[in-house]
Amino acid sequence: MDIISSIRKQLKAAADPKVAAIHRRFFKEKVKYYRLRSAAVRNISLTAWKEAKLHSKNEIFQMCEELYRSGYNEESFIASDWLPRISDEFAEEDLKLFEKWTNKYIDNWAKCDTFCNHTVGAFLFRFPECITGVIKWAGSKNLWVRRASAVSLIIPGKRGKFLKEIFVIADLLLLDGEDMVQKGYGWMLKEASRLHQKEVFEYVLKRRKTMPRTALRYAIELMPPKLKKTAMQKPWEGI
């Protein structure tokens, strides 16, 4: 039995009907899933990886695309667990493939975040000069590609990287009407505030007249109460 067939057999066998209620609570979209808890998916992923890592990068990419193509959340999570493990083999041209996968296969926040946080994030650590390509995603018609432009910088931003580019992406997404995009760039700003609190606070303060409250609340989540109060204050209050 090949690796993908084995994974699918294990996923079906480990399905837990109780998980359905959890999915309904967290997703607005119609989601395709086997009904497994995250820990069970991770165990299946790790077991399969022991065999998958014996294959070439291109073969692993092909297996990951097959997993994404299925549409199942759990298969997507397994692909997104595997890819960062071969980040040392990434090449600059892989960004085009990652963008294609995001456009074709990402259709909810969980798939977007697991793929972008670690795979695209790891890619940017390796090829920081390719950040301009990710910035362009912010102009996509696909809401998940737009969210991807922000959440791909969650891990780098948490480590103090790409502050200038984070503000560029936040500006491009500032008035986006999609709540998932607002939450995505707000989260990006929040992580950047861990090491750049002053800069993020000043950024938010200058834009609080127009920044959606959803994004603003995410952005200031880690800040001290005094700064939060100032940021959330209506521009005309206190005059």
PDB file of C-alpha atoms in Angstrom:
ATOM      1  CA  MET A   1       0.000   0.000   0.000  1.00  0.00           C
ATOM      2  CA  ASP A   2       1.379   3.458  -0.902  1.00  0.00           C
ATOM      3  CA  ILE A   3       1.855   6.196   1.708  1.00  0.00           C
ATOM      4  CA  ILE A   4      -1.199   8.263   0.784  1.00  0.00           C
ATOM      5  CA  SER A   5      -3.515   5.237   0.751  1.00  0.00           C
ATOM      6  CA  SER A   6      -2.155   4.176   4.138  1.00  0.00           C
ATOM      7  CA  ILE A   7      -2.742   7.670   5.563  1.00  0.00           C
ATOM      8  CA  ARG A   8      -6.343   7.698   4.333  1.00  0.00           C
ATOM      9  CA  LYS A   9      -7.016   4.246   5.763  1.00  0.00           C
ATOM     10  CA  GLN A  10      -5.694   5.364   9.161  1.00  0.00           C
ATOM     11  CA  LEU A  11      -7.683   8.614   9.083  1.00  0.00           C
ATOM     12  CA  LYS A  12     -10.918   6.756   8.353  1.00  0.00           C
ATOM     13  CA  ALA A  13     -10.219   4.223  11.093  1.00  0.00           C
ATOM     14  CA  ALA A  14      -9.500   6.898  13.712  1.00  0.00           C
ATOM     15  CA  ALA A  15     -12.557   9.076  12.962  1.00  0.00           C
ATOM     16  CA  ASP A  16     -14.382  10.334  16.046  1.00  0.00           C
ATOM     17  CA  PRO A  17     -18.044  11.417  15.527  1.00  0.00           C
ATOM     18  CA  LYS A  18     -17.831  13.730  18.566  1.00  0.00           C
ATOM     19  CA  VAL A  19     -15.383  15.977  16.691  1.00  0.00           C
ATOM     20  CA  ALA A  20     -18.122  17.084  14.271  1.00  0.00           C
ATOM     21  CA  ALA A  21     -19.585  19.477  16.853  1.00  0.00           C
ATOM     22  CA  ILE A  22     -16.166  21.083  17.358  1.00  0.00           C
ATOM     23  CA  HIS A  23     -15.807  21.722  13.629  1.00  0.00           C
ATOM     24  CA  ARG A  24     -19.263  23.273  13.384  1.00  0.00           C
ATOM     25  CA  ARG A  25     -18.347  25.672  16.175  1.00  0.00           C
ATOM     26  CA  PHE A  26     -15.133  26.907  14.569  1.00  0.00           C
ATOM     27  CA  PHE A  27     -15.944  27.094  10.862  1.00  0.00           C
ATOM     28  CA  LYS A  28     -18.454  29.253   9.009  1.00  0.00           C
ATOM     29  CA  GLU A  29     -17.606  27.522   5.728  1.00  0.00           C
ATOM     30  CA  LYS A  30     -18.611  24.030   4.747  1.00  0.00           C
ATOM     31  CA  VAL A  31     -15.630  21.910   5.784  1.00  0.00           C
ATOM     32  CA  LYS A  32     -14.579  18.490   4.484  1.00  0.00           C
ATOM     33  CA  TYR A  33     -13.085  16.393   7.279  1.00  0.00           C
ATOM     34  CA  TYR A  34     -12.715  12.868   8.654  1.00  0.00           C
ATOM     35  CA  ARG A  35     -13.504  14.023  12.236  1.00  0.00           C
ATOM     36  CA  LEU A  36     -10.195  13.507  14.049  1.00  0.00           C
ATOM     37  CA  ARG A  37      -8.695  15.396  16.932  1.00  0.00           C
ATOM     38  CA  SER A  38      -5.437  17.242  16.228  1.00  0.00           C
ATOM     39  CA  ALA A  39      -3.314  14.883  18.333  1.00  0.00           C
ATOM     40  CA  ALA A  40      -4.553  11.871  16.357  1.00  0.00           C
ATOM     41  CA  VAL A  41      -3.736  13.590  13.049  1.00  0.00           C
ATOM     42  CA  ARG A  42      -0.239  14.457  14.295  1.00  0.00           C
ATOM     43  CA  ASN A  43       0.425  10.839  15.257  1.00  0.00           C
ATOM     44  CA  ILE A  44      -0.628   9.602  11.816  1.00  0.00           C
ATOM     45  CA  SER A  45       1.475  12.327  10.187  1.00  0.00           C
ATOM     46  CA  LEU A  46       4.609  11.406  12.158  1.00  0.00           C
ATOM     47  CA  THR A  47       4.232   7.715  11.410  1.00  0.00           C
ATOM     48  CA  ALA A  48       3.818   8.359   7.690  1.00  0.00           C
ATOM     49  CA  TRP A  49       6.690  10.860   7.643  1.00  0.00           C
ATOM     50  CA  LYS A  50       9.178   8.163   8.620  1.00  0.00           C
ATOM     51  CA  GLU A  51       8.512   6.594   5.236  1.00  0.00           C
ATOM     52  CA  ALA A  52       7.923   9.790   3.262  1.00  0.00           C
ATOM     53  CA  LYS A  53      11.286  11.326   4.217  1.00  0.00           C
ATOM     54  CA  LEU A  54      13.033   8.583   2.254  1.00  0.00           C
ATOM     55  CA  HIS A  55      11.669  10.167  -0.935  1.00  0.00           C
ATOM     56  CA  SER A  56      13.053  13.113  -2.913  1.00  0.00           C
ATOM     57  CA  LYS A  57      11.839  16.679  -2.450  1.00  0.00           C
ATOM     58  CA  ASN A  58       9.851  16.549  -5.687  1.00  0.00           C
ATOM     59  CA  GLU A  59       8.177  13.302  -4.656  1.00  0.00           C
ATOM     60  CA  ILE A  60       7.270  14.798  -1.274  1.00  0.00           C
ATOM     61  CA  PHE A  61       5.871  17.878  -3.031  1.00  0.00           C
ATOM     62  CA  GLN A  62       3.764  15.579  -5.237  1.00  0.00           C
ATOM     63  CA  MET A  63       2.441  13.691  -2.210  1.00  0.00           C
ATOM     64  CA  CYS A  64       1.650  16.952  -0.430  1.00  0.00           C
ATOM     65  CA  GLU A  65      -0.229  18.255  -3.446  1.00  0.00           C
ATOM     66  CA  GLU A  66      -2.270  15.063  -3.531  1.00  0.00           C
ATOM     67  CA  LEU A  67      -3.111  15.553   0.143  1.00  0.00           C
ATOM     68  CA  TYR A  68      -4.127  19.188  -0.426  1.00  0.00           C
ATOM     69  CA  ARG A  69      -6.136  18.251  -3.508  1.00  0.00           C
ATOM     70  CA  SER A  70      -8.358  15.894  -1.499  1.00  0.00           C
ATOM     71  CA  GLY A  71     -10.005  18.843   0.234  1.00  0.00           C
ATOM     72  CA  TYR A  72      -9.939  17.136   3.641  1.00  0.00           C
ATOM     73  CA  ASN A  73      -8.740  19.299   6.528  1.00  0.00           C
ATOM     74  CA  GLU A  74      -6.773  16.458   8.100  1.00  0.00           C
ATOM     75  CA  GLU A  75      -4.930  15.620   4.877  1.00  0.00           C
ATOM     76  CA  SER A  76      -4.094  19.294   4.438  1.00  0.00           C
ATOM     77  CA  PHE A  77      -2.694  19.398   7.994  1.00  0.00           C
ATOM     78  CA  ILE A  78      -0.457  16.412   7.270  1.00  0.00           C
ATOM     79  CA  ALA A  79       0.953  18.063   4.143  1.00  0.00           C
ATOM     80  CA  SER A  80       1.552  21.267   6.122  1.00  0.00           C
ATOM     81  CA  ASP A  81       3.304  19.227   8.814  1.00  0.00           C
ATOM     82  CA  TRP A  82       5.641  17.609   6.292  1.00  0.00           C
ATOM     83  CA  LEU A  83       6.706  20.614   4.223  1.00  0.00           C
ATOM     84  CA  PRO A  84       8.620  22.558   6.917  1.00  0.00           C
ATOM     85  CA  ARG A  85      10.626  19.397   7.586  1.00  0.00           C
ATOM     86  CA  ILE A  86      12.301  19.815   4.193  1.00  0.00           C
ATOM     87  CA  SER A  87      12.686  23.614   4.348  1.00  0.00           C
ATOM     88  CA  ASP A  88      16.457  23.226   3.908  1.00  0.00           C
ATOM     89  CA  GLU A  89      15.690  21.981   0.391  1.00  0.00           C
ATOM     90  CA  PHE A  90      13.371  24.858  -0.556  1.00  0.00           C
ATOM     91  CA  ALA A  91      14.324  26.934  -3.601  1.00  0.00           C
ATOM     92  CA  GLU A  92      13.254  30.461  -4.545  1.00  0.00           C
ATOM     93  CA  GLU A  93      10.994  29.218  -7.323  1.00  0.00           C
ATOM     94  CA  ASP A  94       8.952  27.203  -4.793  1.00  0.00           C
ATOM     95  CA  LEU A  95       7.099  30.380  -3.812  1.00  0.00           C
ATOM     96  CA  LYS A  96       5.152  30.223  -7.097  1.00  0.00           C
ATOM     97  CA  LEU A  97       4.073  26.677  -6.246  1.00  0.00           C
ATOM     98  CA  PHE A  98       3.044  27.726  -2.733  1.00  0.00           C
ATOM     99  CA  GLU A  99       0.957  30.546  -4.186  1.00  0.00           C
ATOM    100  CA  LYS A 100      -0.695  28.117  -6.627  1.00  0.00           C
ATOM    101  CA  TRP A 101      -1.551  25.718  -3.799  1.00  0.00           C
ATOM    102  CA  THR A 102      -3.012  28.557  -1.721  1.00  0.00           C
ATOM    103  CA  ASN A 103      -5.186  29.653  -4.640  1.00  0.00           C
ATOM    104  CA  LYS A 104      -6.381  26.146  -5.512  1.00  0.00           C
ATOM    105  CA  TYR A 105      -6.605  24.244  -2.243  1.00  0.00           C
ATOM    106  CA  ILE A 106      -6.929  26.627   0.698  1.00  0.00           C
ATOM    107  CA  ASP A 107     -10.573  27.236   1.558  1.00  0.00           C
ATOM    108  CA  ASN A 108     -10.710  27.886   5.309  1.00  0.00           C
ATOM    109  CA  TRP A 109      -8.666  29.618   8.014  1.00  0.00           C
ATOM    110  CA  ALA A 110      -7.254  26.399   9.487  1.00  0.00           C
ATOM    111  CA  LYS A 111      -5.752  25.212   6.196  1.00  0.00           C
ATOM    112  CA  CYS A 112      -4.448  28.716   5.523  1.00  0.00           C
ATOM    113  CA  ASP A 113      -2.794  29.146   8.896  1.00  0.00           C
ATOM    114  CA  THR A 114      -1.186  25.708   9.174  1.00  0.00           C
ATOM    115  CA  PHE A 115       0.290  26.035   5.690  1.00  0.00           C
ATOM    116  CA  CYS A 116       1.405  29.670   5.873  1.00  0.00           C
ATOM    117  CA  ASN A 117       2.626  29.893   9.468  1.00  0.00           C
ATOM    118  CA  HIS A 118       5.236  27.224   9.040  1.00  0.00           C
ATOM    119  CA  THR A 119       5.807  26.402   5.368  1.00  0.00           C
ATOM    120  CA  VAL A 120       5.757  29.923   3.923  1.00  0.00           C
ATOM    121  CA  GLY A 121       7.218  31.312   7.141  1.00  0.00           C
ATOM    122  CA  ALA A 122      10.149  28.876   6.901  1.00  0.00           C
ATOM    123  CA  PHE A 123      10.558  29.779   3.228  1.00  0.00           C
ATOM    124  CA  LEU A 124      10.854  33.501   4.098  1.00  0.00           C
ATOM    125  CA  PHE A 125      13.508  32.840   6.733  1.00  0.00           C
ATOM    126  CA  ARG A 126      15.492  31.080   4.027  1.00  0.00           C
ATOM    127  CA  PHE A 127      14.777  33.580   1.239  1.00  0.00           C
ATOM    128  CA  PRO A 128      13.980  36.966   2.842  1.00  0.00           C
ATOM    129  CA  GLU A 129      14.466  38.672  -0.524  1.00  0.00           C
ATOM    130  CA  CYS A 130      11.287  36.933  -1.731  1.00  0.00           C
ATOM    131  CA  ILE A 131       9.098  38.905   0.683  1.00  0.00           C
ATOM    132  CA  THR A 132       8.001  41.125  -2.216  1.00  0.00           C
ATOM    133  CA  GLY A 133       6.275  38.114  -3.756  1.00  0.00           C
ATOM    134  CA  VAL A 134       4.259  37.537  -0.586  1.00  0.00           C
ATOM    135  CA  ILE A 135       3.352  41.232  -0.374  1.00  0.00           C
ATOM    136  CA  LYS A 136       1.746  40.909  -3.818  1.00  0.00           C
ATOM    137  CA  TRP A 137      -0.630  38.289  -2.421  1.00  0.00           C
ATOM    138  CA  ALA A 138      -2.363  41.086  -0.498  1.00  0.00           C
ATOM    139  CA  GLY A 139      -3.858  42.262  -3.810  1.00  0.00           C
ATOM    140  CA  SER A 140      -5.406  38.899  -4.702  1.00  0.00           C
ATOM    141  CA  LYS A 141      -9.128  38.477  -5.392  1.00  0.00           C
ATOM    142  CA  ASN A 142      -8.976  35.283  -3.303  1.00  0.00           C
ATOM    143  CA  LEU A 143      -9.606  36.122   0.357  1.00  0.00           C
ATOM    144  CA  TRP A 144      -7.461  33.185   1.544  1.00  0.00           C
ATOM    145  CA  VAL A 145      -4.484  34.389  -0.503  1.00  0.00           C
ATOM    146  CA  ARG A 146      -4.941  37.834   1.040  1.00  0.00           C
ATOM    147  CA  ARG A 147      -5.051  36.300   4.528  1.00  0.00           C
ATOM    148  CA  ALA A 148      -1.990  34.241   3.570  1.00  0.00           C
ATOM    149  CA  SER A 149      -0.005  37.415   2.853  1.00  0.00           C
ATOM    150  CA  ALA A 150      -0.420  38.337   6.522  1.00  0.00           C
ATOM    151  CA  VAL A 151      -0.313  35.004   8.355  1.00  0.00           C
ATOM    152  CA  SER A 152       2.837  33.964   6.469  1.00  0.00           C
ATOM    153  CA  LEU A 153       4.580  36.611   8.594  1.00  0.00           C
ATOM    154  CA  ILE A 154       3.295  35.389  11.957  1.00  0.00           C
ATOM    155  CA  ILE A 155       6.430  33.425  12.904  1.00  0.00           C
ATOM    156  CA  PRO A 156       8.938  35.858  11.327  1.00  0.00           C
ATOM    157  CA  GLY A 157       7.074  38.781  12.922  1.00  0.00           C
ATOM    158  CA  LYS A 158       7.113  37.102  16.326  1.00  0.00           C
ATOM    159  CA  ARG A 159      10.903  36.942  15.999  1.00  0.00           C
ATOM    160  CA  GLY A 160      11.207  40.604  15.073  1.00  0.00           C
ATOM    161  CA  LYS A 161      11.655  40.172  11.315  1.00  0.00           C
ATOM    162  CA  PHE A 162      10.124  42.092   8.387  1.00  0.00           C
ATOM    163  CA  LEU A 163       8.606  44.958  10.421  1.00  0.00           C
ATOM    164  CA  LYS A 164       8.628  47.342   7.446  1.00  0.00           C
ATOM    165  CA  GLU A 165       6.959  44.741   5.216  1.00  0.00           C
ATOM    166  CA  ILE A 166       4.419  43.892   7.924  1.00  0.00           C
ATOM    167  CA  PHE A 167       3.262  47.507   7.909  1.00  0.00           C
ATOM    168  CA  VAL A 168       3.123  47.499   4.101  1.00  0.00           C
ATOM    169  CA  ILE A 169       0.875  44.419   4.118  1.00  0.00           C
ATOM    170  CA  ALA A 170      -1.287  45.831   6.916  1.00  0.00           C
ATOM    171  CA  ASP A 171      -1.791  49.019   4.868  1.00  0.00           C
ATOM    172  CA  LEU A 172      -2.770  47.006   1.794  1.00  0.00           C
ATOM    173  CA  LEU A 173      -5.295  44.988   3.810  1.00  0.00           C
ATOM    174  CA  LEU A 174      -6.407  47.814   6.110  1.00  0.00           C
ATOM    175  CA  LEU A 175      -9.932  48.278   4.731  1.00  0.00           C
ATOM    176  CA  ASP A 176     -10.499  44.720   3.556  1.00  0.00           C
ATOM    177  CA  GLY A 177     -14.138  43.821   4.032  1.00  0.00           C
ATOM    178  CA  GLU A 178     -13.506  40.171   4.898  1.00  0.00           C
ATOM    179  CA  ASP A 179     -13.473  39.446   8.593  1.00  0.00           C
ATOM    180  CA  MET A 180     -10.966  36.584   8.141  1.00  0.00           C
ATOM    181  CA  VAL A 181      -8.542  38.956   6.434  1.00  0.00           C
ATOM    182  CA  GLN A 182      -8.988  41.570   9.166  1.00  0.00           C
ATOM    183  CA  LYS A 183      -8.255  38.945  11.814  1.00  0.00           C
ATOM    184  CA  GLY A 184      -5.247  37.748   9.812  1.00  0.00           C
ATOM    185  CA  TYR A 185      -3.479  41.088   9.570  1.00  0.00           C
ATOM    186  CA  GLY A 186      -4.483  42.005  13.115  1.00  0.00           C
ATOM    187  CA  TRP A 187      -2.836  38.794  14.295  1.00  0.00           C
ATOM    188  CA  MET A 188       0.271  39.636  12.256  1.00  0.00           C
ATOM    189  CA  LEU A 189       0.496  43.047  13.968  1.00  0.00           C
ATOM    190  CA  LYS A 190      -0.030  41.438  17.381  1.00  0.00           C
ATOM    191  CA  GLU A 191       2.927  39.090  16.869  1.00  0.00           C
ATOM    192  CA  ALA A 192       5.096  41.949  15.604  1.00  0.00           C
ATOM    193  CA  SER A 193       4.226  43.899  18.787  1.00  0.00           C
ATOM    194  CA  ARG A 194       6.038  41.324  20.935  1.00  0.00           C
ATOM    195  CA  LEU A 195       9.401  42.866  20.007  1.00  0.00           C
ATOM    196  CA  HIS A 196       8.204  46.126  18.419  1.00  0.00           C
ATOM    197  CA  GLN A 197       5.452  47.310  20.729  1.00  0.00           C
ATOM    198  CA  LYS A 198       6.168  51.030  20.299  1.00  0.00           C
ATOM    199  CA  GLU A 199       6.188  50.863  16.497  1.00  0.00           C
ATOM    200  CA  VAL A 200       3.003  48.782  16.287  1.00  0.00           C
ATOM    201  CA  PHE A 201       1.219  51.025  18.795  1.00  0.00           C
ATOM    202  CA  GLU A 202       2.127  54.123  16.785  1.00  0.00           C
ATOM    203  CA  TYR A 203       0.982  52.394  13.599  1.00  0.00           C
ATOM    204  CA  VAL A 204      -2.403  51.519  15.126  1.00  0.00           C
ATOM    205  CA  LEU A 205      -2.855  54.976  16.660  1.00  0.00           C
ATOM    206  CA  LYS A 206      -2.391  56.691  13.303  1.00  0.00           C
ATOM    207  CA  ARG A 207      -4.959  54.416  11.632  1.00  0.00           C
ATOM    208  CA  ARG A 208      -7.553  53.851  14.349  1.00  0.00           C
ATOM    209  CA  LYS A 209     -10.051  56.154  12.576  1.00  0.00           C
ATOM    210  CA  THR A 210     -10.312  53.714   9.674  1.00  0.00           C
ATOM    211  CA  MET A 211      -8.965  50.370  10.937  1.00  0.00           C
ATOM    212  CA  PRO A 212     -11.808  47.863  11.528  1.00  0.00           C
ATOM    213  CA  ARG A 213     -12.293  47.220  15.243  1.00  0.00           C
ATOM    214  CA  THR A 214     -11.776  43.500  14.693  1.00  0.00           C
ATOM    215  CA  ALA A 215      -8.258  44.062  13.341  1.00  0.00           C
ATOM    216  CA  LEU A 216      -7.509  46.709  15.955  1.00  0.00           C
ATOM    217  CA  ARG A 217      -8.447  44.445  18.865  1.00  0.00           C
ATOM    218  CA  TYR A 218      -6.233  41.668  17.554  1.00  0.00           C
ATOM    219  CA  ALA A 219      -3.307  44.063  17.001  1.00  0.00           C
ATOM    220  CA  ILE A 220      -3.277  45.428  20.573  1.00  0.00           C
ATOM    221  CA  GLU A 221      -4.067  42.182  22.387  1.00  0.00           C
ATOM    222  CA  LEU A 222      -0.611  41.853  23.984  1.00  0.00           C
ATOM    223  CA  MET A 223      -0.236  45.508  24.951  1.00  0.00           C
ATOM    224  CA  PRO A 224      -0.548  46.936  28.495  1.00  0.00           C
ATOM    225  CA  PRO A 225      -4.062  48.060  29.555  1.00  0.00           C
ATOM    226  CA  LYS A 226      -3.159  51.760  29.302  1.00  0.00           C
ATOM    227  CA  LEU A 227      -2.059  51.442  25.670  1.00  0.00           C
ATOM    228  CA  LYS A 228      -5.107  49.305  24.856  1.00  0.00           C
ATOM    229  CA  LYS A 229      -7.423  51.946  26.312  1.00  0.00           C
ATOM    230  CA  THR A 230      -5.754  54.695  24.296  1.00  0.00           C
ATOM    231  CA  ALA A 231      -5.892  52.677  21.069  1.00  0.00           C
ATOM    232  CA  MET A 232      -9.554  51.761  21.533  1.00  0.00           C
ATOM    233  CA  GLN A 233     -10.589  55.299  22.450  1.00  0.00           C
ATOM    234  CA  LYS A 234     -12.622  57.041  19.785  1.00  0.00           C
ATOM    235  CA  PRO A 235     -10.475  59.701  18.063  1.00  0.00           C
ATOM    236  CA  TRP A 236     -12.792  62.469  19.257  1.00  0.00           C
ATOM    237  CA  GLU A 237     -12.983  61.305  22.876  1.00  0.00           C
ATOM    238  CA  GLY A 238     -10.996  63.188  25.460  1.00  0.00           C
ATOM    239  CA  ILE A 239     -10.861  66.369  23.377  1.00  0.00           C
TER     240      ILE A 239
END
